[in-house]
mmCIF file of C-alpha atoms and ligand atoms in Angstrom:
data_model
loop_
_atom_site.group_PDB
_atom_site.id
_atom_site.type_symbol
_atom_site.label_atom_id
_atom_site.label_comp_id
_atom_site.label_asym_id
_atom_site.label_seq_id
_atom_site.Cartn_x
_atom_site.Cartn_y
_atom_site.Cartn_z
ATOM 1 C CA UNK A 1 5.627 -18.440 -7.740
ATOM 2 C CA UNK A 2 4.844 -20.485 -4.443
ATOM 3 C CA UNK A 3 8.468 -21.658 -4.120
ATOM 4 C CA UNK A 4 10.501 -21.635 -0.870
ATOM 5 C CA UNK A 5 14.164 -21.865 -0.543
ATOM 6 C CA UNK A 6 15.455 -23.785 2.345
ATOM 7 C CA UNK A 7 19.023 -23.049 3.243
ATOM 8 C CA UNK A 8 20.758 -25.480 5.601
ATOM 9 C CA UNK A 9 22.912 -23.554 8.177
ATOM 10 C CA UNK A 10 24.505 -25.515 10.809
ATOM 11 C CA UNK A 11 28.205 -24.586 10.590
ATOM 12 C CA UNK A 12 30.769 -25.550 10.083
ATOM 13 C CA UNK A 13 29.656 -28.589 7.948
ATOM 14 C CA UNK A 14 25.907 -28.740 8.181
ATOM 15 C CA UNK A 15 25.970 -31.919 9.973
ATOM 16 C CA UNK A 16 22.447 -33.167 10.845
ATOM 17 C CA UNK A 17 22.465 -32.906 14.652
ATOM 18 C CA UNK A 18 19.227 -33.869 16.552
ATOM 19 C CA UNK A 19 18.382 -30.103 16.876
ATOM 20 C CA UNK A 20 18.972 -29.569 13.186
ATOM 21 C CA UNK A 21 16.870 -32.631 12.096
ATOM 22 C CA UNK A 22 14.043 -31.513 14.278
ATOM 23 C CA UNK A 23 14.089 -27.849 13.012
ATOM 24 C CA UNK A 24 14.298 -29.207 9.410
ATOM 25 C CA UNK A 25 11.208 -31.399 9.756
ATOM 26 C CA UNK A 26 9.212 -28.731 11.526
ATOM 27 C CA UNK A 27 9.964 -26.239 8.749
ATOM 28 C CA UNK A 28 9.191 -28.807 6.167
ATOM 29 C CA UNK A 29 5.891 -29.558 7.937
ATOM 30 C CA UNK A 30 4.942 -25.895 7.869
ATOM 31 C CA UNK A 31 5.775 -25.599 4.148
ATOM 32 C CA UNK A 32 3.828 -28.674 3.398
ATOM 33 C CA UNK A 33 0.733 -27.159 5.285
ATOM 34 C CA UNK A 34 1.177 -23.840 3.483
ATOM 35 C CA UNK A 35 -1.126 -24.210 0.464
ATOM 36 C CA UNK A 36 0.738 -21.433 -1.282
ATOM 37 C CA UNK A 37 3.817 -23.303 -1.636
ATOM 38 C CA UNK A 38 4.186 -25.801 -4.303
ATOM 39 C CA UNK A 39 7.985 -26.244 -4.515
ATOM 40 C CA UNK A 40 11.041 -26.115 -2.376
ATOM 41 C CA UNK A 41 14.702 -25.692 -3.430
ATOM 42 C CA UNK A 42 17.033 -27.176 -0.872
ATOM 43 C CA UNK A 43 20.519 -25.762 -0.680
ATOM 44 C CA UNK A 44 23.228 -24.813 1.809
ATOM 45 C CA UNK A 45 24.430 -21.664 3.402
ATOM 46 C CA UNK A 46 27.719 -23.259 4.345
ATOM 47 C CA UNK A 47 30.462 -22.413 1.907
ATOM 48 C CA UNK A 48 31.591 -25.536 0.120
ATOM 49 C CA UNK A 49 29.503 -27.963 1.978
ATOM 50 C CA UNK A 50 25.862 -29.089 1.187
ATOM 51 C CA UNK A 51 25.740 -31.325 4.270
ATOM 52 C CA UNK A 52 28.329 -33.637 6.163
ATOM 53 C CA UNK A 53 25.439 -35.867 6.707
ATOM 54 C CA UNK A 54 24.364 -37.353 10.118
ATOM 55 C CA UNK A 55 26.051 -35.929 12.956
ATOM 56 C CA UNK A 56 28.718 -38.476 14.027
ATOM 57 C CA UNK A 57 28.628 -36.889 17.602
ATOM 58 C CA UNK A 58 24.983 -38.012 17.893
ATOM 59 C CA UNK A 59 26.190 -41.681 17.099
ATOM 60 C CA UNK A 60 29.373 -41.798 19.226
ATOM 61 C CA UNK A 61 29.730 -42.051 22.992
ATOM 62 C CA UNK A 62 25.999 -41.683 23.799
ATOM 63 C CA UNK A 63 23.707 -44.015 25.422
ATOM 64 C CA UNK A 64 21.038 -46.317 23.748
ATOM 65 C CA UNK A 65 18.056 -44.131 24.597
ATOM 66 C CA UNK A 66 19.875 -41.217 22.855
ATOM 67 C CA UNK A 67 20.667 -43.392 19.696
ATOM 68 C CA UNK A 68 16.999 -44.411 19.649
ATOM 69 C CA UNK A 69 15.639 -40.808 19.759
ATOM 70 C CA UNK A 70 18.046 -39.667 17.215
ATOM 71 C CA UNK A 71 17.262 -42.479 14.713
ATOM 72 C CA UNK A 72 13.446 -41.873 15.154
ATOM 73 C CA UNK A 73 14.169 -38.227 13.981
ATOM 74 C CA UNK A 74 16.350 -39.321 11.080
ATOM 75 C CA UNK A 75 13.519 -41.661 10.011
ATOM 76 C CA UNK A 76 10.852 -38.835 10.432
ATOM 77 C CA UNK A 77 12.853 -36.278 8.313
ATOM 78 C CA UNK A 78 13.368 -38.966 5.654
ATOM 79 C CA UNK A 79 9.761 -39.968 5.380
ATOM 80 C CA UNK A 80 8.600 -36.287 5.278
ATOM 81 C CA UNK A 81 11.316 -35.357 2.472
ATOM 82 C CA UNK A 82 10.849 -38.586 0.488
ATOM 83 C CA UNK A 83 6.898 -38.453 0.481
ATOM 84 C CA UNK A 84 6.578 -34.776 0.294
ATOM 85 C CA UNK A 85 3.686 -33.499 -2.081
ATOM 86 C CA UNK A 86 5.884 -30.669 -2.906
ATOM 87 C CA UNK A 87 8.325 -30.286 -5.829
ATOM 88 C CA UNK A 88 11.891 -30.695 -4.235
ATOM 89 C CA UNK A 89 14.908 -29.595 -6.198
ATOM 90 C CA UNK A 90 18.374 -29.677 -4.628
ATOM 91 C CA UNK A 91 20.933 -27.137 -5.384
ATOM 92 C CA UNK A 92 24.028 -29.061 -4.225
ATOM 93 C CA UNK A 93 26.550 -26.285 -3.684
ATOM 94 C CA UNK A 94 29.065 -28.370 -1.856
ATOM 95 C CA UNK A 95 30.258 -31.730 -0.459
ATOM 96 C CA UNK A 96 27.467 -34.261 0.108
ATOM 97 C CA UNK A 97 28.443 -37.510 1.766
ATOM 98 C CA UNK A 98 26.280 -40.068 3.302
ATOM 99 C CA UNK A 99 23.144 -38.245 5.047
ATOM 100 C CA UNK A 100 23.856 -35.144 2.938
ATOM 101 C CA UNK A 101 23.546 -37.337 -0.227
ATOM 102 C CA UNK A 102 20.331 -38.880 1.474
ATOM 103 C CA UNK A 103 18.795 -35.399 1.594
ATOM 104 C CA UNK A 104 19.634 -34.829 -2.118
ATOM 105 C CA UNK A 105 18.278 -38.198 -3.082
ATOM 106 C CA UNK A 106 14.917 -37.407 -1.606
ATOM 107 C CA UNK A 107 14.499 -34.552 -4.017
ATOM 108 C CA UNK A 108 12.761 -34.833 -7.281
ATOM 109 C CA UNK A 109 15.653 -33.260 -9.157
ATOM 110 C CA UNK A 110 19.447 -32.718 -8.268
ATOM 111 C CA UNK A 111 21.429 -29.843 -9.681
ATOM 112 C CA UNK A 112 25.110 -29.985 -8.651
ATOM 113 C CA UNK A 113 27.947 -27.374 -8.780
ATOM 114 C CA UNK A 114 30.770 -28.478 -11.132
ATOM 115 C CA UNK A 115 33.618 -28.354 -8.575
ATOM 116 C CA UNK A 116 35.749 -31.406 -8.482
ATOM 117 C CA UNK A 117 36.388 -30.679 -4.749
ATOM 118 C CA UNK A 118 32.646 -31.551 -4.062
ATOM 119 C CA UNK A 119 31.733 -35.208 -3.811
ATOM 120 C CA UNK A 120 28.510 -36.989 -3.292
ATOM 121 C CA UNK A 121 27.629 -40.438 -2.388
ATOM 122 C CA UNK A 122 26.613 -43.013 0.359
ATOM 123 C CA UNK A 123 30.077 -43.532 1.948
ATOM 124 C CA UNK A 124 28.920 -45.337 5.105
ATOM 125 C CA UNK A 125 30.945 -48.358 4.453
ATOM 126 C CA UNK A 126 34.225 -46.204 4.712
ATOM 127 C CA UNK A 127 33.224 -45.361 8.259
ATOM 128 C CA UNK A 128 32.821 -48.994 9.145
ATOM 129 C CA UNK A 129 28.950 -48.543 9.475
ATOM 130 C CA UNK A 130 26.246 -49.851 7.078
ATOM 131 C CA UNK A 131 23.598 -47.794 5.267
ATOM 132 C CA UNK A 132 20.296 -49.059 6.495
ATOM 133 C CA UNK A 133 17.850 -50.760 3.897
ATOM 134 C CA UNK A 134 15.917 -47.685 3.253
ATOM 135 C CA UNK A 135 19.135 -45.567 2.208
ATOM 136 C CA UNK A 136 19.923 -48.626 0.045
ATOM 137 C CA UNK A 137 16.329 -48.748 -1.479
ATOM 138 C CA UNK A 138 16.538 -45.132 -2.412
ATOM 139 C CA UNK A 139 19.940 -45.570 -3.967
ATOM 140 C CA UNK A 140 18.721 -48.549 -6.034
ATOM 141 C CA UNK A 141 15.730 -46.550 -7.226
ATOM 142 C CA UNK A 142 17.925 -43.808 -8.227
ATOM 143 C CA UNK A 143 20.950 -45.380 -9.860
ATOM 144 C CA UNK A 144 19.957 -48.974 -10.319
ATOM 145 C CA UNK A 145 20.872 -52.186 -8.595
ATOM 146 C CA UNK A 146 24.305 -52.909 -9.994
ATOM 147 C CA UNK A 147 25.651 -49.273 -9.474
ATOM 148 C CA UNK A 148 24.202 -49.073 -6.072
ATOM 149 C CA UNK A 149 25.636 -52.562 -5.140
ATOM 150 C CA UNK A 150 29.044 -51.318 -6.071
ATOM 151 C CA UNK A 151 28.922 -47.815 -4.702
ATOM 152 C CA UNK A 152 27.680 -48.918 -1.366
ATOM 153 C CA UNK A 153 30.197 -51.520 -0.850
ATOM 154 C CA UNK A 154 33.087 -49.319 -1.874
ATOM 155 C CA UNK A 155 31.488 -46.243 -0.120
ATOM 156 C CA UNK A 156 32.126 -44.251 -3.381
ATOM 157 C CA UNK A 157 32.129 -40.535 -3.179
ATOM 158 C CA UNK A 158 31.476 -39.341 -6.772
ATOM 159 C CA UNK A 159 32.937 -36.243 -8.341
ATOM 160 C CA UNK A 160 30.114 -34.163 -10.011
ATOM 161 C CA UNK A 161 31.009 -35.550 -13.489
ATOM 162 C CA UNK A 162 30.966 -39.091 -12.121
ATOM 163 C CA UNK A 163 27.725 -38.534 -10.180
ATOM 164 C CA UNK A 164 26.169 -37.189 -13.275
ATOM 165 C CA UNK A 165 27.242 -40.300 -15.263
ATOM 166 C CA UNK A 166 25.949 -42.679 -12.820
ATOM 167 C CA UNK A 167 22.632 -40.790 -12.257
ATOM 168 C CA UNK A 168 23.190 -39.695 -8.626
ATOM 169 C CA UNK A 169 22.664 -36.098 -9.782
ATOM 170 C CA UNK A 170 20.586 -34.915 -12.832
ATOM 171 C CA UNK A 171 22.573 -32.004 -13.793
ATOM 172 C CA UNK A 172 25.922 -30.502 -13.221
ATOM 173 C CA UNK A 173 26.416 -26.758 -13.842
ATOM 174 C CA UNK A 174 29.020 -24.061 -13.190
ATOM 175 C CA UNK A 175 29.030 -23.172 -9.549
ATOM 176 C CA UNK A 176 27.706 -19.644 -10.075
ATOM 177 C CA UNK A 177 24.725 -21.198 -11.850
ATOM 178 C CA UNK A 178 23.357 -23.717 -9.333
ATOM 179 C CA UNK A 179 20.661 -21.560 -7.958
ATOM 180 C CA UNK A 180 19.552 -20.097 -11.297
ATOM 181 C CA UNK A 181 19.418 -23.559 -12.879
ATOM 182 C CA UNK A 182 17.438 -24.862 -9.784
ATOM 183 C CA UNK A 183 15.005 -22.205 -10.265
ATOM 184 C CA UNK A 184 14.528 -22.688 -13.976
ATOM 185 C CA UNK A 185 14.158 -26.522 -13.276
ATOM 186 C CA UNK A 186 11.447 -25.753 -10.631
ATOM 187 C CA UNK A 187 9.632 -23.443 -13.180
ATOM 188 C CA UNK A 188 9.378 -26.521 -15.590
ATOM 189 C CA UNK A 189 8.042 -28.806 -12.893
ATOM 190 C CA UNK A 190 5.591 -26.227 -11.731
ATOM 191 C CA UNK A 191 3.993 -26.247 -15.169
ATOM 192 C CA UNK A 192 2.760 -29.807 -14.466
ATOM 193 C CA UNK A 193 -0.726 -30.015 -12.684
ATOM 194 C CA UNK A 194 -0.027 -30.722 -9.050
ATOM 195 C CA UNK A 195 -2.644 -33.538 -8.678
ATOM 196 C CA UNK A 196 -1.176 -35.686 -11.496
ATOM 197 C CA UNK A 197 2.486 -35.102 -10.491
ATOM 198 C CA UNK A 198 1.770 -35.844 -6.904
ATOM 199 C CA UNK A 199 -0.237 -39.068 -7.706
ATOM 200 C CA UNK A 200 2.612 -40.086 -9.915
ATOM 201 C CA UNK A 201 5.241 -39.401 -7.383
ATOM 202 C CA UNK A 202 3.369 -41.161 -4.681
ATOM 203 C CA UNK A 203 2.969 -44.141 -7.145
ATOM 204 C CA UNK A 204 6.751 -44.190 -7.650
ATOM 205 C CA UNK A 205 7.732 -43.796 -3.990
ATOM 206 C CA UNK A 206 4.978 -45.277 -1.781
ATOM 207 C CA UNK A 207 6.457 -48.900 -1.637
ATOM 208 C CA UNK A 208 9.857 -47.716 -0.601
ATOM 209 C CA UNK A 209 8.412 -45.454 2.153
ATOM 210 C CA UNK A 210 5.997 -48.136 3.359
ATOM 211 C CA UNK A 211 8.877 -50.535 3.703
ATOM 212 C CA UNK A 212 10.245 -48.409 6.399
ATOM 213 C CA UNK A 213 6.820 -47.382 7.894
ATOM 214 C CA UNK A 214 5.966 -50.961 8.459
ATOM 215 C CA UNK A 215 9.165 -51.666 10.508
ATOM 216 C CA UNK A 216 10.051 -48.253 12.001
ATOM 217 C CA UNK A 217 10.444 -49.615 15.604
ATOM 218 C CA UNK A 218 12.434 -52.752 14.455
ATOM 219 C CA UNK A 219 14.740 -50.341 12.425
ATOM 220 C CA UNK A 220 15.313 -48.277 15.534
ATOM 221 C CA UNK A 221 16.129 -51.109 17.545
ATOM 222 C CA UNK A 222 18.568 -52.404 14.953
ATOM 223 C CA UNK A 223 20.277 -49.042 14.667
ATOM 224 C CA UNK A 224 20.548 -48.709 18.473
ATOM 225 C CA UNK A 225 21.936 -52.210 18.940
ATOM 226 C CA UNK A 226 24.414 -51.829 15.860
ATOM 227 C CA UNK A 227 25.745 -48.301 16.819
ATOM 228 C CA UNK A 228 26.270 -49.351 20.471
ATOM 229 C CA UNK A 229 28.510 -52.191 19.682
ATOM 230 C CA UNK A 230 32.133 -51.605 20.954
ATOM 231 C CA UNK A 231 33.551 -52.400 17.391
ATOM 232 C CA UNK A 232 31.362 -49.809 15.739
ATOM 233 C CA UNK A 233 32.071 -47.237 18.317
ATOM 234 C CA UNK A 234 35.878 -47.915 17.714
ATOM 235 C CA UNK A 235 35.431 -47.473 13.998
ATOM 236 C CA UNK A 236 33.556 -44.175 14.587
ATOM 237 C CA UNK A 237 36.321 -43.018 16.999
ATOM 238 C CA UNK A 238 38.986 -43.856 14.322
ATOM 239 C CA UNK A 239 37.006 -41.923 11.621
ATOM 240 C CA UNK A 240 36.697 -38.927 13.799
ATOM 241 C CA UNK A 241 40.371 -38.983 14.705
ATOM 242 C CA UNK A 242 41.097 -39.234 10.931
ATOM 243 C CA UNK A 243 39.004 -36.137 10.352
ATOM 244 C CA UNK A 244 40.848 -34.262 12.999
ATOM 245 C CA UNK A 245 44.337 -35.325 11.738
ATOM 246 C CA UNK A 246 43.395 -34.348 8.262
ATOM 247 C CA UNK A 247 43.717 -30.789 9.603
ATOM 248 C CA UNK A 248 47.329 -31.449 10.424
HETATM 249 C C1 LIG B 1 22.054 -50.036 10.873
HETATM 250 C C2 LIG B 1 22.442 -48.533 10.486
HETATM 251 C C3 LIG B 1 23.658 -48.128 11.106
HETATM 252 C C4 LIG B 1 24.184 -47.095 10.811
HETATM 253 C C5 LIG B 1 23.912 -45.988 9.862
HETATM 254 C C6 LIG B 1 24.190 -44.682 10.094
HETATM 255 C C7 LIG B 1 24.168 -43.835 8.875
HETATM 256 C C8 LIG B 1 25.096 -42.778 8.764
HETATM 257 C C9 LIG B 1 24.974 -41.921 7.717
HETATM 258 C C10 LIG B 1 25.897 -40.581 7.935
HETATM 259 O O1 LIG B 1 25.361 -39.575 7.379
HETATM 260 S S1 LIG B 1 27.253 -40.904 8.786
HETATM 261 C C11 LIG B 1 28.221 -39.286 8.527
HETATM 262 C C12 LIG B 1 29.019 -39.344 7.266
HETATM 263 N N1 LIG B 1 29.680 -38.152 7.042
HETATM 264 C C13 LIG B 1 30.861 -38.078 6.516
HETATM 265 O O2 LIG B 1 31.530 -39.173 6.279
HETATM 266 C C14 LIG B 1 31.501 -36.704 6.393
HETATM 267 C C15 LIG B 1 32.698 -36.505 7.164
HETATM 268 N N2 LIG B 1 33.226 -35.169 7.058
HETATM 269 C C16 LIG B 1 33.913 -34.810 5.941
HETATM 270 O O3 LIG B 1 34.300 -35.623 5.067
HETATM 271 C C17 LIG B 1 34.516 -33.347 5.847
HETATM 272 O O4 LIG B 1 34.288 -32.944 7.186
HETATM 273 C C18 LIG B 1 33.755 -32.497 4.872
HETATM 274 C C19 LIG B 1 34.144 -32.966 3.506
HETATM 275 C C20 LIG B 1 32.165 -32.521 5.046
HETATM 276 C C21 LIG B 1 34.176 -31.009 5.115
HETATM 277 O O5 LIG B 1 35.467 -31.014 5.193
HETATM 278 P P1 LIG B 1 36.338 -29.692 5.719
HETATM 279 O O6 LIG B 1 35.618 -28.447 5.114
HETATM 280 O O7 LIG B 1 37.703 -29.868 5.353
HETATM 281 O O8 LIG B 1 35.980 -29.702 7.274
HETATM 282 P P2 LIG B 1 36.608 -30.675 8.398
HETATM 283 O O9 LIG B 1 36.781 -31.955 7.961
HETATM 284 O O10 LIG B 1 37.753 -29.903 8.957
HETATM 285 O O11 LIG B 1 35.384 -30.515 9.483
HETATM 286 C C22 LIG B 1 35.155 -29.463 10.319
HETATM 287 C C23 LIG B 1 34.691 -30.053 11.712
HETATM 288 O O12 LIG B 1 33.384 -30.755 11.486
HETATM 289 C C24 LIG B 1 33.515 -31.967 11.992
HETATM 290 N N3 LIG B 1 32.569 -32.929 11.141
HETATM 291 C C25 LIG B 1 32.786 -33.216 9.906
HETATM 292 N N4 LIG B 1 31.827 -34.049 9.672
HETATM 293 C C26 LIG B 1 31.029 -34.308 10.552
HETATM 294 C C27 LIG B 1 29.861 -35.129 10.821
HETATM 295 N N5 LIG B 1 29.236 -35.716 9.876
HETATM 296 N N6 LIG B 1 29.383 -35.070 12.049
HETATM 297 C C28 LIG B 1 29.894 -34.373 13.075
HETATM 298 N N7 LIG B 1 31.152 -33.620 12.889
HETATM 299 C C29 LIG B 1 31.623 -33.641 11.766
HETATM 300 C C30 LIG B 1 34.974 -32.338 11.933
HETATM 301 O O13 LIG B 1 35.272 -33.323 12.769
HETATM 302 C C31 LIG B 1 35.570 -31.062 12.260
HETATM 303 O O14 LIG B 1 35.476 -30.962 13.676
HETATM 304 P P3 LIG B 1 36.605 -30.128 14.495
HETATM 305 O O15 LIG B 1 35.993 -30.237 15.952
HETATM 306 O O16 LIG B 1 37.963 -30.961 14.411
HETATM 307 O O17 LIG B 1 36.696 -28.800 14.042
#
C-alpha cells in the first residue's frame, strides 16, 4: 500500500550520532523521492528504546567545528521530517527522551506502547541544556503553550498515560499492538487525497519550519557557542557520569 517502515537501529540506545542522523536523512530523502511511497511508520529495533535522543558524545569534548557540523545535520533531519509530504506515523515502542521525542513530534500521528517504563518528553533542562526554539515551537504546536512551558522548564518525562493526557502522543495501546495500530492508523490517513492532506499539512507547519530556515546559520552559531561553554560541558559530564552510575 505504498508504506515504508523505518526501524531505527543504533544499539544500544538509538542515540542520534552524526552517522545515524546522516543515514536517516538520506533514507528519508530516498523515500520522499519514491513516488510509490505515501507513508512511513517510524519505529525502533532496539528493545525498550525508541531513541535516547541526540548523541551526548557528539556534544561533549569535541571542537566547535564538530559541534557546528553536528547541529547542521540535526537541523537538516528535523526540517526533512517535519515538512515531509509523506504521512508519518510513529510507533513508539520504548523510551523516547529529548531528541527521541523530537522525532516522534515530527510525525503526523503518534502511537505509544503502554509500558510505564517508557517515558517521553523534552527533558533537556534536566541535562543543564536548553531546548532550542524550534524544539519548543513544535512542542507548543502539539501540546499548547502552558503545558509546553511547564514541561520544558521541568524537563518532564511523561509516562504513556500522562503523555496521552497532555497530548504528546495520540494513542496508547498494549505493547504487542503498537505496530498493528500504527498500520491501521496509516490506512485511515491513506484514504485522504494526498494533495489536500499535503497542502493542509504545509499550511499548519510552514511558519514553524520557516522560522528555523530563515536563521539556520545563527542557530548553528548559537548552539556551538552554548555547547562549548565550560559550564555546559561540565553539566554534560555530570549527566554522563550519572548515566554510568545508574548501572551500579
Ligand atoms: C542552544 C541549544 C543547546 C542545546 C540543545 C541540545 C539538545 C539536545 C537534545 C537531546 O536529545 S540531548 C540527549 C538527551 N537524552 C537523554 O537524556 C537520554 C539519556 N539516556 C537515558 O535516559 C537512558 O540511557 C535510556 C532511558 C535511553 C536507556 O536506559 P538503559 O536501557 O538503562 O541504558 P543505559 O542508560 O545503561 O545506556 C546504555 C549506554 O548508552 C549511553 N547513552 C544513553 N543515552 C545516550 C545518549 N543520548 N547519547 C549517547 N550515549 C547515550 C549510556 O551512557 C550507556 O553507555 P555505557 O558506555 O555506560 O554503556
